[in-house]
PDB file of C-alpha atoms in Angstrom:
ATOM      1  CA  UNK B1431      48.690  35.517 -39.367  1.00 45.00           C
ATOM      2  CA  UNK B1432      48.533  38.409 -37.158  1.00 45.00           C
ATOM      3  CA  UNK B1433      49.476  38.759 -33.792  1.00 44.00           C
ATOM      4  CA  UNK B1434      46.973  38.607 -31.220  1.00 42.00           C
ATOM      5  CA  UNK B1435      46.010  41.652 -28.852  1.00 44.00           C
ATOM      6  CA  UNK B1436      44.955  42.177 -25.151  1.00 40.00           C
ATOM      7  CA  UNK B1437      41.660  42.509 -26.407  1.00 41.00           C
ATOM      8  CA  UNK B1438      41.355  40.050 -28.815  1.00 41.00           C
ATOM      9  CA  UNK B1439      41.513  37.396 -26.066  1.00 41.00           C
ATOM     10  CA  UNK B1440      39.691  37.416 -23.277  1.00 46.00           C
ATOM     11  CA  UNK B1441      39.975  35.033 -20.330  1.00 41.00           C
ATOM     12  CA  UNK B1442      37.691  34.732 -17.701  1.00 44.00           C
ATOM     13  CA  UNK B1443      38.158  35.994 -13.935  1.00 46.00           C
ATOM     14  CA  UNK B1444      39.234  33.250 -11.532  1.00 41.00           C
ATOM     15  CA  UNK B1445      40.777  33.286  -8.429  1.00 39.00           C
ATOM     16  CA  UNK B1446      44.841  31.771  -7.671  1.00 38.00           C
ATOM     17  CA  UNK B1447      44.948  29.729  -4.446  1.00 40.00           C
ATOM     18  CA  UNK B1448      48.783  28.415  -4.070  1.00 41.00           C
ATOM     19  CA  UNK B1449      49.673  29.091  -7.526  1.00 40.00           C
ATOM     20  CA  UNK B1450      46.446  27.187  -8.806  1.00 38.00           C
ATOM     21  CA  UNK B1451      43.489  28.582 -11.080  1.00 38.00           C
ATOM     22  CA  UNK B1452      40.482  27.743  -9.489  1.00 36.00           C
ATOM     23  CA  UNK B1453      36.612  28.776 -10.359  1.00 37.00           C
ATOM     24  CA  UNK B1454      34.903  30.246  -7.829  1.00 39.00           C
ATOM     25  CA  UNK B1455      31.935  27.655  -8.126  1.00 35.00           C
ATOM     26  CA  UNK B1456      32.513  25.298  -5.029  1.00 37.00           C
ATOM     27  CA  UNK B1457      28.594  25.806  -4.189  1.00 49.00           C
ATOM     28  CA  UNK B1458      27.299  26.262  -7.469  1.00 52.00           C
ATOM     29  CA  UNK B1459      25.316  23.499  -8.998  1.00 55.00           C
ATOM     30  CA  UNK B1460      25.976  22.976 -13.072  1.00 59.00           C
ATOM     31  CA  UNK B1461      24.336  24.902 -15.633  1.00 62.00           C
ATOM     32  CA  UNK B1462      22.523  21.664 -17.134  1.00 53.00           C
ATOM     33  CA  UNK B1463      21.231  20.757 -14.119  1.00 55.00           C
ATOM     34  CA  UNK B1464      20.158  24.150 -13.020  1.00 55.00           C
ATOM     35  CA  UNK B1465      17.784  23.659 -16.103  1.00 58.00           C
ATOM     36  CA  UNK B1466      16.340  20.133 -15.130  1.00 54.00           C
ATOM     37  CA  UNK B1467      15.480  22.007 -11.995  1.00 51.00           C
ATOM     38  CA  UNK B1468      13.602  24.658 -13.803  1.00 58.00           C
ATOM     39  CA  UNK B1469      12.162  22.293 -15.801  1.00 55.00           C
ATOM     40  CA  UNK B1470      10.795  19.813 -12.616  1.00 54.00           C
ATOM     41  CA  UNK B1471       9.651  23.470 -11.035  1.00 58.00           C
ATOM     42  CA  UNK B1472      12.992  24.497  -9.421  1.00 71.00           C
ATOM     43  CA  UNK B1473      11.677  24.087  -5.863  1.00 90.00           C
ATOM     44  CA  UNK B1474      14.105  23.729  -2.897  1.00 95.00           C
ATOM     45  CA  UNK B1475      14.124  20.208  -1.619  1.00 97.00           C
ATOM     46  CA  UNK B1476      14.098  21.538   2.281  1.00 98.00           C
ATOM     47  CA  UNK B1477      10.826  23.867   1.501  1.00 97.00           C
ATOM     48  CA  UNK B1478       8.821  20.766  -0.733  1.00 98.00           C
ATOM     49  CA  UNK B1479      10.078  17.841   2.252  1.00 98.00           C
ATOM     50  CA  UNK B1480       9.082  20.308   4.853  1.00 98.00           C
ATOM     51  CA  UNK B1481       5.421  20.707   3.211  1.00 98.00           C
ATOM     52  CA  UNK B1482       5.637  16.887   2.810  1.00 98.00           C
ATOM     53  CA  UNK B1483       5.713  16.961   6.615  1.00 98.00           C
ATOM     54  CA  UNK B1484       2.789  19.135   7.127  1.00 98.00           C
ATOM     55  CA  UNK B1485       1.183  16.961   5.037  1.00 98.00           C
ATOM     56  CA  UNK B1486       1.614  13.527   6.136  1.00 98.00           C
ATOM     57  CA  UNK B1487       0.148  14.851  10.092  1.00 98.00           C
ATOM     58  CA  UNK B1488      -2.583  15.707   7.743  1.00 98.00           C
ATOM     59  CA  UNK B1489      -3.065  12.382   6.510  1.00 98.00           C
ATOM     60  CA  UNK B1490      -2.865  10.808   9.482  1.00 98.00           C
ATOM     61  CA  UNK B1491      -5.853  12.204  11.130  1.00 98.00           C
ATOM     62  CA  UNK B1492      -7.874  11.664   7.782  1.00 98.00           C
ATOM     63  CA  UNK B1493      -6.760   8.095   8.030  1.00 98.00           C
ATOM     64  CA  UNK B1494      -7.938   7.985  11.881  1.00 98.00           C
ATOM     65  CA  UNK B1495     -11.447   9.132  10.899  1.00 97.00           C
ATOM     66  CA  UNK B1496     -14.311   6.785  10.553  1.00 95.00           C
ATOM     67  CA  UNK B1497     -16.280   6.151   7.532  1.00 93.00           C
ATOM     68  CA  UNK B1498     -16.179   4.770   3.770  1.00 92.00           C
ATOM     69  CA  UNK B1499     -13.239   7.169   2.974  1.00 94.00           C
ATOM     70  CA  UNK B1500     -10.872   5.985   5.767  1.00 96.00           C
ATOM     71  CA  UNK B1501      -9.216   3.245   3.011  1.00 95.00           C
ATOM     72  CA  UNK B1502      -8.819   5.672   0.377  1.00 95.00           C
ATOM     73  CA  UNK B1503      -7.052   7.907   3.291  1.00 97.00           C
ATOM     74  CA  UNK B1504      -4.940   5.082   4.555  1.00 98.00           C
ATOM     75  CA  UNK B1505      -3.794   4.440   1.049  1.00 96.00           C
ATOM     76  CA  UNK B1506      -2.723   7.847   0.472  1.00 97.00           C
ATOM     77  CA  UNK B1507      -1.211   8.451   3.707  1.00 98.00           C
ATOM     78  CA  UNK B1508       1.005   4.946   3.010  1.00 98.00           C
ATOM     79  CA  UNK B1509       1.554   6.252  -0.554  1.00 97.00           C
ATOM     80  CA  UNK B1510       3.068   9.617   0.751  1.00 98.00           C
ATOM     81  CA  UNK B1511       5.268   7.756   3.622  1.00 98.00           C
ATOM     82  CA  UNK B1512       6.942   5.332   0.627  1.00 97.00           C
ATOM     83  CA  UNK B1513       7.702   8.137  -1.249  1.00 97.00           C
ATOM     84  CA  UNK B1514       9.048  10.794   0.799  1.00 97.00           C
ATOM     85  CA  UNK B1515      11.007   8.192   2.714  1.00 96.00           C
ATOM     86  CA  UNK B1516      12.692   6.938  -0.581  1.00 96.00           C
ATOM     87  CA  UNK B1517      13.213  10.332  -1.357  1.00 96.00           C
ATOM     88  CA  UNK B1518      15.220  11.119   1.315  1.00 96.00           C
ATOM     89  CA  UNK B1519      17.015   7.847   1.821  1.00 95.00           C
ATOM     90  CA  UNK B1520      18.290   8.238  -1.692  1.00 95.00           C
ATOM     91  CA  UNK B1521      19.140  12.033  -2.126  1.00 96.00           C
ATOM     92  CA  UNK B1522      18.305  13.862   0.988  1.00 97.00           C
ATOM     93  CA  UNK B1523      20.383  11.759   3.748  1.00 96.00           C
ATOM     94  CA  UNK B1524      23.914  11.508   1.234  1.00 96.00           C
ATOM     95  CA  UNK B1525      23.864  15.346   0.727  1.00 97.00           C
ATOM     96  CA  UNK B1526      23.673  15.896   3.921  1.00 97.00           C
ATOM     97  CA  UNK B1527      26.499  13.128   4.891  1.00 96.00           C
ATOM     98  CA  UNK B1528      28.794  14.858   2.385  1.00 95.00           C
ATOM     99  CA  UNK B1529      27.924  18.957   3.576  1.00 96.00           C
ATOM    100  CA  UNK B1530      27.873  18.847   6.741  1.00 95.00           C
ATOM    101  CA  UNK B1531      30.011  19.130   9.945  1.00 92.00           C
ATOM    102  CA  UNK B1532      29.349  15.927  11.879  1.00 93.00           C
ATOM    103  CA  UNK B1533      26.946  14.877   8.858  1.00 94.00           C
ATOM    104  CA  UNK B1534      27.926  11.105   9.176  1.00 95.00           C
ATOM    105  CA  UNK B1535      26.243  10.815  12.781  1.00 96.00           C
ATOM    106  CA  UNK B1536      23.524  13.020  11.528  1.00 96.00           C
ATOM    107  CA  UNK B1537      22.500  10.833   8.908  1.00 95.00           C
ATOM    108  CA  UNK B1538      23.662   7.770  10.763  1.00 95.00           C
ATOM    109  CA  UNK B1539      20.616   9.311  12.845  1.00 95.00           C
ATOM    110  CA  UNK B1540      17.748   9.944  10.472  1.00 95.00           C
ATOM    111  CA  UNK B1541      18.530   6.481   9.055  1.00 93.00           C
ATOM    112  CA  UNK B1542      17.996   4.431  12.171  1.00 94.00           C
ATOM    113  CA  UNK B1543      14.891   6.250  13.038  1.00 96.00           C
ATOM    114  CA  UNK B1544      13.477   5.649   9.587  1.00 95.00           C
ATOM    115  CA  UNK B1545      13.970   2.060  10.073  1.00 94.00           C
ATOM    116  CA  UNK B1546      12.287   1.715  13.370  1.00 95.00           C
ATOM    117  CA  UNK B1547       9.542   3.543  11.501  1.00 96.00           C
ATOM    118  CA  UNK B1548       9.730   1.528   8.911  1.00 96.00           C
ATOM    119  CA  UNK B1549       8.701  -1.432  10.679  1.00 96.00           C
ATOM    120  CA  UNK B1550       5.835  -0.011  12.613  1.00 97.00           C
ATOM    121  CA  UNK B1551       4.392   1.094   8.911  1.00 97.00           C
ATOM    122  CA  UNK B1552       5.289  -2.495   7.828  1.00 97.00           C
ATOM    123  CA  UNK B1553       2.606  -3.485  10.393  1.00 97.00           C
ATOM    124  CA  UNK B1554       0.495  -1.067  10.094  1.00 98.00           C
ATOM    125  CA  UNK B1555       0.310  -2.239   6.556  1.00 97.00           C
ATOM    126  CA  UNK B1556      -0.172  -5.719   6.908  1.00 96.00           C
ATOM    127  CA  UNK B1557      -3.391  -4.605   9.552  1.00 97.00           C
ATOM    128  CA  UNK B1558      -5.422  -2.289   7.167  1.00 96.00           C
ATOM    129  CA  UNK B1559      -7.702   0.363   7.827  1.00 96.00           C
ATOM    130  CA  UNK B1560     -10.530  -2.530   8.695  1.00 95.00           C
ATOM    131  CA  UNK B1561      -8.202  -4.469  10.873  1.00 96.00           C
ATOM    132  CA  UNK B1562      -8.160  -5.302  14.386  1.00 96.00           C
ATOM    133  CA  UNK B1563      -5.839  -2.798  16.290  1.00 97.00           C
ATOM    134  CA  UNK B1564      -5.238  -0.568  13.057  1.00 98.00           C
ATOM    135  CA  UNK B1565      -6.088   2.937  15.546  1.00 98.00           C
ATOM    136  CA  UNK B1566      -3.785   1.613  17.922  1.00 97.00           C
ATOM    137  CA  UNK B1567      -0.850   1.013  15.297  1.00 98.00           C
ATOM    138  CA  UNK B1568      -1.434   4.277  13.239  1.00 98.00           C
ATOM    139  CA  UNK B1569      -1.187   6.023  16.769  1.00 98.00           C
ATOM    140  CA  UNK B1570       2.096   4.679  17.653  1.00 98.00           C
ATOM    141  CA  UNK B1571       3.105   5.500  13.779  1.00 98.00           C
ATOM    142  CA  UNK B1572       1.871   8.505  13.868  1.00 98.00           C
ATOM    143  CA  UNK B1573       4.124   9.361  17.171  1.00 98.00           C
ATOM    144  CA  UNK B1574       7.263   7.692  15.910  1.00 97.00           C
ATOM    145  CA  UNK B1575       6.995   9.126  12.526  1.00 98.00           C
ATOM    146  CA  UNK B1576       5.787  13.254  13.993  1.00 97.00           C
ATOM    147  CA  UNK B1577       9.265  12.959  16.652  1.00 97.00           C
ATOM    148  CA  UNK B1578      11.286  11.504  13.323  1.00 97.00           C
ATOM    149  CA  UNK B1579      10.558  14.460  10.851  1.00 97.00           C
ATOM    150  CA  UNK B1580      10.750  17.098  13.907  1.00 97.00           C
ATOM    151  CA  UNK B1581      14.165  16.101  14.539  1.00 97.00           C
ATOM    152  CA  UNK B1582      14.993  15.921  10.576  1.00 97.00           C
ATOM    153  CA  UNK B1583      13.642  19.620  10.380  1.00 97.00           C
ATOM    154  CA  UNK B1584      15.956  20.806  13.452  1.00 96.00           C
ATOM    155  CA  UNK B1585      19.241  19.184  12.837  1.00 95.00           C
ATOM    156  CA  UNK B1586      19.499  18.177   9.421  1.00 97.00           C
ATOM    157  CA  UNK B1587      17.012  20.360   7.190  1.00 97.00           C
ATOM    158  CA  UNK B1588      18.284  24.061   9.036  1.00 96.00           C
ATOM    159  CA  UNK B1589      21.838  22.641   8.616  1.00 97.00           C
ATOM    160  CA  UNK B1590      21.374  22.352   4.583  1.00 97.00           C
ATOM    161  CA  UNK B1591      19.753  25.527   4.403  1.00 96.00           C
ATOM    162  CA  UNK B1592      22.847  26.992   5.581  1.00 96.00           C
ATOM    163  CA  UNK B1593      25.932  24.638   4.259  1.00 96.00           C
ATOM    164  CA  UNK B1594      24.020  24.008   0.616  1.00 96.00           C
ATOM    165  CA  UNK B1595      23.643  26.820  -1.835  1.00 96.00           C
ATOM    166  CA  UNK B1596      20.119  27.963  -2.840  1.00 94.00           C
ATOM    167  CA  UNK B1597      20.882  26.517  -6.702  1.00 95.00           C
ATOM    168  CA  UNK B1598      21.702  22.961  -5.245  1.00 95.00           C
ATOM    169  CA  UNK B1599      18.789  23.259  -2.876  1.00 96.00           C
ATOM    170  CA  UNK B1600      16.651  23.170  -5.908  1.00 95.00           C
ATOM    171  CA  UNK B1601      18.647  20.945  -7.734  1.00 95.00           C
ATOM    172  CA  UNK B1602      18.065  18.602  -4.938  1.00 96.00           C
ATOM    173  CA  UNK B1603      14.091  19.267  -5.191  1.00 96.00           C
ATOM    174  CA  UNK B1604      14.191  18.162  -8.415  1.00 95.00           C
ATOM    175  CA  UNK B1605      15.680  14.540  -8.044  1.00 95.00           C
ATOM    176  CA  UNK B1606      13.488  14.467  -4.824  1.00 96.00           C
ATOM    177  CA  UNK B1607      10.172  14.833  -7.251  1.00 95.00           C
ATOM    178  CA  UNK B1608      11.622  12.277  -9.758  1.00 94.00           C
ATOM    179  CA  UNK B1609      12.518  10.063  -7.425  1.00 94.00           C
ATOM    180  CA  UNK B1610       9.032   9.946  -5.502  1.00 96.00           C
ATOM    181  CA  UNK B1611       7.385   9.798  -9.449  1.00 94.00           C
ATOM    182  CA  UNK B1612       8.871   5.877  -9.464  1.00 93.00           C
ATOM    183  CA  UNK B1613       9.150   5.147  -6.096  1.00 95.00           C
ATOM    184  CA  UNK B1614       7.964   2.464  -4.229  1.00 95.00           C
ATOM    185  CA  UNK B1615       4.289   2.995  -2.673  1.00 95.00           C
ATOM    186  CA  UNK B1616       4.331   0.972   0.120  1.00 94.00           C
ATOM    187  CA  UNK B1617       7.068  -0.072   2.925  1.00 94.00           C
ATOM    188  CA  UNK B1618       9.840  -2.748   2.250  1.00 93.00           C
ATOM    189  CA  UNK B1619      11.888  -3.918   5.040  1.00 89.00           C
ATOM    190  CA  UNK B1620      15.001  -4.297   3.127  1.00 90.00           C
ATOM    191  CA  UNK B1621      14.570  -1.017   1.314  1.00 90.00           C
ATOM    192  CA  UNK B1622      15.944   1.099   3.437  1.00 87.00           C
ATOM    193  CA  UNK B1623      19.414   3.473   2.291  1.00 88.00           C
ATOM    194  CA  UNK B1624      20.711   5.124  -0.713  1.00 90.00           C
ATOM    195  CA  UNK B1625      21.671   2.137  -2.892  1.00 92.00           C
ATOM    196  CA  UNK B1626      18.506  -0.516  -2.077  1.00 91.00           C
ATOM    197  CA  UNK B1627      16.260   2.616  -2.830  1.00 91.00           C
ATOM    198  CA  UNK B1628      17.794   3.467  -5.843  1.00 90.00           C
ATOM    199  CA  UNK B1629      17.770  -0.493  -7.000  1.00 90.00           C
ATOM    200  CA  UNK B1630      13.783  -0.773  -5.702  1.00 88.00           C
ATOM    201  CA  UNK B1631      12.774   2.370  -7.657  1.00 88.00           C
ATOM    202  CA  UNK B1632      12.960   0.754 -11.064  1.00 89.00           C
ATOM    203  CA  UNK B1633      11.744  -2.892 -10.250  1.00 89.00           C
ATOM    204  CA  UNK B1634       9.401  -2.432  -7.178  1.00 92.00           C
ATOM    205  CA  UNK B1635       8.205   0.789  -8.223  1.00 92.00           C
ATOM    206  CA  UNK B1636       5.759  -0.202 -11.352  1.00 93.00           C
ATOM    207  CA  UNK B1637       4.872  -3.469  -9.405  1.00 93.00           C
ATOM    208  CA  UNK B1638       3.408  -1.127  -6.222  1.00 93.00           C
ATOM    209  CA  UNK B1639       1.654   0.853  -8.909  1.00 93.00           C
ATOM    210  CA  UNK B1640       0.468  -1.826 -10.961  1.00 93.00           C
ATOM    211  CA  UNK B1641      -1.474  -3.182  -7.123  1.00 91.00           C
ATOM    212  CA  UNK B1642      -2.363   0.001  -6.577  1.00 91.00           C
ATOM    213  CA  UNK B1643      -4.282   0.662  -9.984  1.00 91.00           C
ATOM    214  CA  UNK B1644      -5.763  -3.168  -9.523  1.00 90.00           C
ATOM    215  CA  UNK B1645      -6.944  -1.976  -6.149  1.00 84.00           C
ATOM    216  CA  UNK B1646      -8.269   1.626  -7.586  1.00 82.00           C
ATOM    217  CA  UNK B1647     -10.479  -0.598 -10.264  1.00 83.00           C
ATOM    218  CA  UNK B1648     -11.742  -3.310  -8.098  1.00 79.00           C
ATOM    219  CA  UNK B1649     -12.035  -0.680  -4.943  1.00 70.00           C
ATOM    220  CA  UNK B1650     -10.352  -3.026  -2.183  1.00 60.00           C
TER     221      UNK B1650
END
């Protein structure tokens, strides 16, 4: 055989740290999962949660207003809690535990507000949009739950933005949008942190949606 040249061999560029090769890729997401991003629209999970928030105020003031659409409202707005919660709980609180400075307490935080919120939506649930007190408990959700994701947006979500790098960001966005496609659509006490939400998505999950398409066909 013949003896191998300079340029015959090319190895690629990394960077020695105490005598040890390492890749400059501490940030970088993989390259398969970079394409199940693209693939679930490669959107970053602070920008889609963020819209998620916008859109849940929304939903409570069409769930306030009187009228035959109010239960269709209230079972959308419930819907979008369940989801974005589990979301979150699952994927969006962990990251942040691991990547940032002091991310323990911060998610520590977000966790314990959730499941105060939790139990007012728990209520609210159990009242219905043609129940006595339902404005009353929607209010009080509606205040818990505005305070909870204004907080989230301050110290966790601006934190990510600047400890996570942009191809993670949308890595994240993806699992977020597959994890809210099986989530649970209503609140469960006991559902309530990364493991119990990853457990309810596969076994709670179809049973909410199997109620909920009973519900859409019988319109209660």
């Amino acid at each position: 055989m013949g003896t191998l040249t300079k340029s015959a061999v090319r190895v690629p560029p990394m960077s020695l740290r105490g005598g040890k090769a390492t890749a400059n890729t501490a940030k970088a997401a993989p390259t398969w999962s970079l394409r199940i991003a693209r693939s679930l629209g490669a959107e970053n999970a602070v920008d889609l949660l963020v819209r998620q928030h916008r859109q849940i105020k929304l939903g409570f003031l069409k769930a306030a207003l009187p009228g035959p659409w109010r239960s269709r409202n209230f079972h959308r707005l419930m819907r979008l809690l369940a989801v974005h919660e589990a979301a979150e709980e699952a994927h969006v609180h962990p990251v942040a535990r691991r990547a940032l400075q002091h991310g323990r307490e911060v998610a520590a935080r977000r966790r314990n507000e959730e499941k105060a919120a939790k139990e007012l939506l728990i209520s609210l649930w159990r009242t219905g949009p043609d129940g006595p007190g339902y404005l009353r408990r929607l209010n009080e959700a509606r205040r818990v739950i505005t305070q909870h994701a204004a907080r989230e947006e301050r110290e966790e979500f601006t934190a990510l933005r600047q400890a996570v790098s942009v191809p993670r960001l949308r890595m994240l966005g993806a699992e977020v949008k597959l994890t809210q496609a099986y989530a649970p659509t209503r609140p469960h006490r006991w559902v309530n942190n990364e493991a119990t939400n990853k457990l309810a998505a596969p076994v709670l999950g179809p049973v909410d949606r199997a109620l909920d398409a009973v519900r859409h066909r019988t319109g209660t």
